[in-house]
Amino acid sequence: PGSFDPITNGHVDLVKRTLRVFDKVVVAIATNPDKDHSLFTVQERLQMIQEAFADFQGRAEADSFQGLLVDYAERKGSTVIIRGLRAVSDFEYEFQMALMNRRLKPKLETLFLMTGESEFYTSSRLVKEVVSLGGDVSGLVPDNVLKKLKQKFKR
């Protein structure tokens, strides 16, 4: 789960590594219409994710949801939530969320995966900031996402 505004190669790496363990992964965009200040619409993000995983023959699915993640996971029949960790600073927040999710749905597990070292510093927020200032984020996002970012920030 995440905002994926936009999806980065760090996200792609986590999904690929998750597919070594599980048969299928749902990349779920959490939406809150009242708080959404995203660069890309949900529909655009879904399309970018679908394009990024087109070669995975139905093993990586893009979806969106509103409300509690645990309720969405239950509706999807999921038993595990995968969360990526970049730094120690991510852990405290993620740990709190995992414990709350466990309290709400005790049978739903949260597994943490460390981000690969080549994507350690990459975040959607940083990618957008760099592109908005005219910087190049080639290699940090899938090619289809890079194209969309350039279109959004065309000067």
C-alpha atoms as a PDB file:
ATOM      1  CA  PRO A   1       0.000   0.000   0.000  1.00  0.00           C
ATOM      2  CA  GLY A   2       1.063   3.595  -0.579  1.00  0.00           C
ATOM      3  CA  SER A   3       0.388   6.751  -2.516  1.00  0.00           C
ATOM      4  CA  PHE A   4       2.749   5.888  -5.388  1.00  0.00           C
ATOM      5  CA  ASP A   5       2.757   9.496  -6.590  1.00  0.00           C
ATOM      6  CA  PRO A   6       4.618   8.379  -8.664  1.00  0.00           C
ATOM      7  CA  ILE A   7       5.889   4.811  -8.465  1.00  0.00           C
ATOM      8  CA  THR A   8       9.700   4.703  -8.294  1.00  0.00           C
ATOM      9  CA  ASN A   9      12.281   2.058  -9.086  1.00  0.00           C
ATOM     10  CA  GLY A  10      12.485   1.479  -5.323  1.00  0.00           C
ATOM     11  CA  HIS A  11       8.836   0.425  -5.373  1.00  0.00           C
ATOM     12  CA  VAL A  12       9.473  -1.722  -8.442  1.00  0.00           C
ATOM     13  CA  ASP A  13      12.405  -3.416  -6.682  1.00  0.00           C
ATOM     14  CA  LEU A  14      10.251  -4.208  -3.640  1.00  0.00           C
ATOM     15  CA  VAL A  15       7.492  -5.701  -5.807  1.00  0.00           C
ATOM     16  CA  LYS A  16       9.971  -7.852  -7.753  1.00  0.00           C
ATOM     17  CA  ARG A  17      11.531  -9.121  -4.534  1.00  0.00           C
ATOM     18  CA  THR A  18       8.096  -9.773  -3.038  1.00  0.00           C
ATOM     19  CA  LEU A  19       7.219 -11.879  -6.089  1.00  0.00           C
ATOM     20  CA  ARG A  20      10.108 -14.185  -5.185  1.00  0.00           C
ATOM     21  CA  VAL A  21       8.154 -15.087  -2.044  1.00  0.00           C
ATOM     22  CA  PHE A  22       4.498 -14.696  -3.062  1.00  0.00           C
ATOM     23  CA  ASP A  23       2.634 -15.651  -6.231  1.00  0.00           C
ATOM     24  CA  LYS A  24       0.835 -12.324  -6.530  1.00  0.00           C
ATOM     25  CA  VAL A  25       1.227  -8.745  -5.319  1.00  0.00           C
ATOM     26  CA  VAL A  26      -1.404  -6.032  -5.273  1.00  0.00           C
ATOM     27  CA  VAL A  27       0.085  -2.546  -5.470  1.00  0.00           C
ATOM     28  CA  ALA A  28      -2.680  -0.680  -3.673  1.00  0.00           C
ATOM     29  CA  ILE A  29      -3.008   3.088  -3.902  1.00  0.00           C
ATOM     30  CA  ALA A  30      -4.466   4.495  -0.716  1.00  0.00           C
ATOM     31  CA  THR A  31      -6.787   7.387  -1.504  1.00  0.00           C
ATOM     32  CA  ASN A  32      -8.384  10.057   0.620  1.00  0.00           C
ATOM     33  CA  PRO A  33     -10.261  12.575  -1.548  1.00  0.00           C
ATOM     34  CA  ASP A  34     -10.350  15.113   1.303  1.00  0.00           C
ATOM     35  CA  LYS A  35      -6.561  15.142   1.699  1.00  0.00           C
ATOM     36  CA  ASP A  36      -5.382  14.388  -1.822  1.00  0.00           C
ATOM     37  CA  HIS A  37      -2.832  16.888  -3.120  1.00  0.00           C
ATOM     38  CA  SER A  38      -1.213  14.409  -5.494  1.00  0.00           C
ATOM     39  CA  LEU A  39       0.596  15.343  -8.668  1.00  0.00           C
ATOM     40  CA  PHE A  40      -1.003  12.444 -10.547  1.00  0.00           C
ATOM     41  CA  THR A  41      -4.626  11.357 -10.419  1.00  0.00           C
ATOM     42  CA  VAL A  42      -5.429   7.914  -9.075  1.00  0.00           C
ATOM     43  CA  GLN A  43      -6.236   6.812 -12.620  1.00  0.00           C
ATOM     44  CA  GLU A  44      -2.844   8.054 -13.877  1.00  0.00           C
ATOM     45  CA  ARG A  45      -1.036   6.274 -11.042  1.00  0.00           C
ATOM     46  CA  LEU A  46      -2.923   3.031 -11.718  1.00  0.00           C
ATOM     47  CA  GLN A  47      -1.969   3.232 -15.386  1.00  0.00           C
ATOM     48  CA  MET A  48       1.711   3.909 -14.610  1.00  0.00           C
ATOM     49  CA  ILE A  49       1.830   0.955 -12.216  1.00  0.00           C
ATOM     50  CA  GLN A  50       0.117  -1.349 -14.714  1.00  0.00           C
ATOM     51  CA  GLU A  51       2.592  -0.291 -17.413  1.00  0.00           C
ATOM     52  CA  ALA A  52       5.572  -0.756 -15.074  1.00  0.00           C
ATOM     53  CA  PHE A  53       4.529  -4.354 -14.365  1.00  0.00           C
ATOM     54  CA  ALA A  54       3.169  -5.306 -17.785  1.00  0.00           C
ATOM     55  CA  ASP A  55       5.756  -8.111 -18.104  1.00  0.00           C
ATOM     56  CA  PHE A  56       4.650  -9.845 -14.915  1.00  0.00           C
ATOM     57  CA  GLN A  57       1.682 -11.664 -16.526  1.00  0.00           C
ATOM     58  CA  GLY A  58      -0.950 -10.909 -13.919  1.00  0.00           C
ATOM     59  CA  ARG A  59       1.283 -11.472 -10.893  1.00  0.00           C
ATOM     60  CA  ALA A  60       1.434  -7.740 -10.069  1.00  0.00           C
ATOM     61  CA  GLU A  61      -1.904  -5.950  -9.966  1.00  0.00           C
ATOM     62  CA  ALA A  62      -2.656  -2.259  -9.470  1.00  0.00           C
ATOM     63  CA  ASP A  63      -5.682  -1.209  -7.460  1.00  0.00           C
ATOM     64  CA  SER A  64      -6.887   1.649  -5.271  1.00  0.00           C
ATOM     65  CA  PHE A  65      -8.883   1.853  -2.086  1.00  0.00           C
ATOM     66  CA  GLN A  66     -10.347   4.245   0.462  1.00  0.00           C
ATOM     67  CA  GLY A  67     -10.668   3.600   4.160  1.00  0.00           C
ATOM     68  CA  LEU A  68      -8.711   1.232   6.356  1.00  0.00           C
ATOM     69  CA  LEU A  69      -5.999  -0.860   4.732  1.00  0.00           C
ATOM     70  CA  VAL A  70      -6.937  -3.867   6.863  1.00  0.00           C
ATOM     71  CA  ASP A  71     -10.508  -3.769   5.565  1.00  0.00           C
ATOM     72  CA  TYR A  72      -9.264  -3.529   1.979  1.00  0.00           C
ATOM     73  CA  ALA A  73      -6.839  -6.418   2.539  1.00  0.00           C
ATOM     74  CA  GLU A  74      -9.636  -8.532   3.971  1.00  0.00           C
ATOM     75  CA  ARG A  75     -11.883  -7.777   0.960  1.00  0.00           C
ATOM     76  CA  LYS A  76      -9.032  -8.821  -1.366  1.00  0.00           C
ATOM     77  CA  GLY A  77      -8.401 -12.026   0.580  1.00  0.00           C
ATOM     78  CA  SER A  78      -4.876 -10.908   1.453  1.00  0.00           C
ATOM     79  CA  THR A  79      -3.104 -12.298   4.496  1.00  0.00           C
ATOM     80  CA  VAL A  80       0.099 -10.244   4.316  1.00  0.00           C
ATOM     81  CA  ILE A  81       0.921  -6.548   3.954  1.00  0.00           C
ATOM     82  CA  ILE A  82       4.375  -5.762   2.591  1.00  0.00           C
ATOM     83  CA  ARG A  83       5.968  -2.481   3.662  1.00  0.00           C
ATOM     84  CA  GLY A  84       9.285  -1.121   2.448  1.00  0.00           C
ATOM     85  CA  LEU A  85      11.755   0.494   4.813  1.00  0.00           C
ATOM     86  CA  ARG A  86      14.386   2.943   3.619  1.00  0.00           C
ATOM     87  CA  ALA A  87      15.834   4.216   6.854  1.00  0.00           C
ATOM     88  CA  VAL A  88      15.532   3.876  10.596  1.00  0.00           C
ATOM     89  CA  SER A  89      13.264   6.933  10.550  1.00  0.00           C
ATOM     90  CA  ASP A  90      10.698   4.927   8.525  1.00  0.00           C
ATOM     91  CA  PHE A  91      10.633   2.171  11.115  1.00  0.00           C
ATOM     92  CA  GLU A  92       8.897   3.965  13.986  1.00  0.00           C
ATOM     93  CA  TYR A  93       5.915   5.027  11.880  1.00  0.00           C
ATOM     94  CA  GLU A  94       5.680   1.671  10.107  1.00  0.00           C
ATOM     95  CA  PHE A  95       5.959  -0.210  13.401  1.00  0.00           C
ATOM     96  CA  GLN A  96       3.081   1.788  14.899  1.00  0.00           C
ATOM     97  CA  MET A  97       0.941   1.148  11.819  1.00  0.00           C
ATOM     98  CA  ALA A  98       1.736  -2.579  11.852  1.00  0.00           C
ATOM     99  CA  LEU A  99       0.757  -2.869  15.515  1.00  0.00           C
ATOM    100  CA  MET A 100      -2.507  -1.000  14.947  1.00  0.00           C
ATOM    101  CA  ASN A 101      -3.276  -3.171  11.921  1.00  0.00           C
ATOM    102  CA  ARG A 102      -2.576  -6.282  14.002  1.00  0.00           C
ATOM    103  CA  ARG A 103      -4.923  -5.019  16.708  1.00  0.00           C
ATOM    104  CA  LEU A 104      -7.669  -4.421  14.134  1.00  0.00           C
ATOM    105  CA  LYS A 105      -7.124  -7.676  12.190  1.00  0.00           C
ATOM    106  CA  PRO A 106      -4.970 -10.136  14.183  1.00  0.00           C
ATOM    107  CA  LYS A 107      -4.711 -12.650  11.313  1.00  0.00           C
ATOM    108  CA  LEU A 108      -3.233 -10.084   8.914  1.00  0.00           C
ATOM    109  CA  GLU A 109       0.580 -10.063   9.004  1.00  0.00           C
ATOM    110  CA  THR A 110       2.899  -7.181   8.109  1.00  0.00           C
ATOM    111  CA  LEU A 111       6.288  -7.999   6.610  1.00  0.00           C
ATOM    112  CA  PHE A 112       8.997  -5.364   6.226  1.00  0.00           C
ATOM    113  CA  LEU A 113      11.474  -5.403   3.345  1.00  0.00           C
ATOM    114  CA  MET A 114      14.523  -3.200   3.274  1.00  0.00           C
ATOM    115  CA  THR A 115      14.841  -1.097   0.168  1.00  0.00           C
ATOM    116  CA  GLY A 116      17.727  -2.052  -2.090  1.00  0.00           C
ATOM    117  CA  GLU A 117      20.863   0.046  -1.582  1.00  0.00           C
ATOM    118  CA  SER A 118      20.623   1.593  -5.039  1.00  0.00           C
ATOM    119  CA  GLU A 119      17.152   2.976  -4.227  1.00  0.00           C
ATOM    120  CA  PHE A 120      17.805   3.807  -0.576  1.00  0.00           C
ATOM    121  CA  TYR A 121      17.535   7.589  -0.956  1.00  0.00           C
ATOM    122  CA  THR A 122      14.761   7.631  -3.555  1.00  0.00           C
ATOM    123  CA  SER A 123      11.268   8.773  -2.624  1.00  0.00           C
ATOM    124  CA  SER A 124       8.311   9.922  -4.690  1.00  0.00           C
ATOM    125  CA  ARG A 125       8.442  13.310  -2.968  1.00  0.00           C
ATOM    126  CA  LEU A 126      12.123  13.808  -3.793  1.00  0.00           C
ATOM    127  CA  VAL A 127      11.650  12.654  -7.395  1.00  0.00           C
ATOM    128  CA  LYS A 128       8.860  15.206  -7.928  1.00  0.00           C
ATOM    129  CA  GLU A 129      10.903  17.974  -6.347  1.00  0.00           C
ATOM    130  CA  VAL A 130      13.957  17.285  -8.515  1.00  0.00           C
ATOM    131  CA  VAL A 131      11.906  17.161 -11.731  1.00  0.00           C
ATOM    132  CA  SER A 132      10.007  20.335 -10.791  1.00  0.00           C
ATOM    133  CA  LEU A 133      13.357  22.136 -10.511  1.00  0.00           C
ATOM    134  CA  GLY A 134      14.555  20.859 -13.893  1.00  0.00           C
ATOM    135  CA  GLY A 135      16.649  17.920 -12.661  1.00  0.00           C
ATOM    136  CA  ASP A 136      16.996  14.520 -14.280  1.00  0.00           C
ATOM    137  CA  VAL A 137      15.597  11.467 -12.464  1.00  0.00           C
ATOM    138  CA  SER A 138      16.426   8.933 -15.182  1.00  0.00           C
ATOM    139  CA  GLY A 139      17.113   5.572 -13.569  1.00  0.00           C
ATOM    140  CA  LEU A 140      15.101   6.442 -10.446  1.00  0.00           C
ATOM    141  CA  VAL A 141      11.675   5.788 -11.973  1.00  0.00           C
ATOM    142  CA  PRO A 142      10.417   3.477 -14.721  1.00  0.00           C
ATOM    143  CA  ASP A 143      10.692   4.971 -18.218  1.00  0.00           C
ATOM    144  CA  ASN A 144       6.917   5.380 -18.561  1.00  0.00           C
ATOM    145  CA  VAL A 145       6.857   7.370 -15.301  1.00  0.00           C
ATOM    146  CA  LEU A 146       9.770   9.555 -16.402  1.00  0.00           C
ATOM    147  CA  LYS A 147       7.842  10.469 -19.539  1.00  0.00           C
ATOM    148  CA  LYS A 148       4.731  11.394 -17.500  1.00  0.00           C
ATOM    149  CA  LEU A 149       6.798  13.453 -15.037  1.00  0.00           C
ATOM    150  CA  LYS A 150       8.361  15.408 -17.887  1.00  0.00           C
ATOM    151  CA  GLN A 151       4.897  16.105 -19.317  1.00  0.00           C
ATOM    152  CA  LYS A 152       3.596  17.325 -15.947  1.00  0.00           C
ATOM    153  CA  PHE A 153       6.519  19.682 -15.418  1.00  0.00           C
ATOM    154  CA  LYS A 154       6.901  20.909 -18.988  1.00  0.00           C
ATOM    155  CA  ARG A 155       7.986  24.536 -18.840  1.00  0.00           C
END
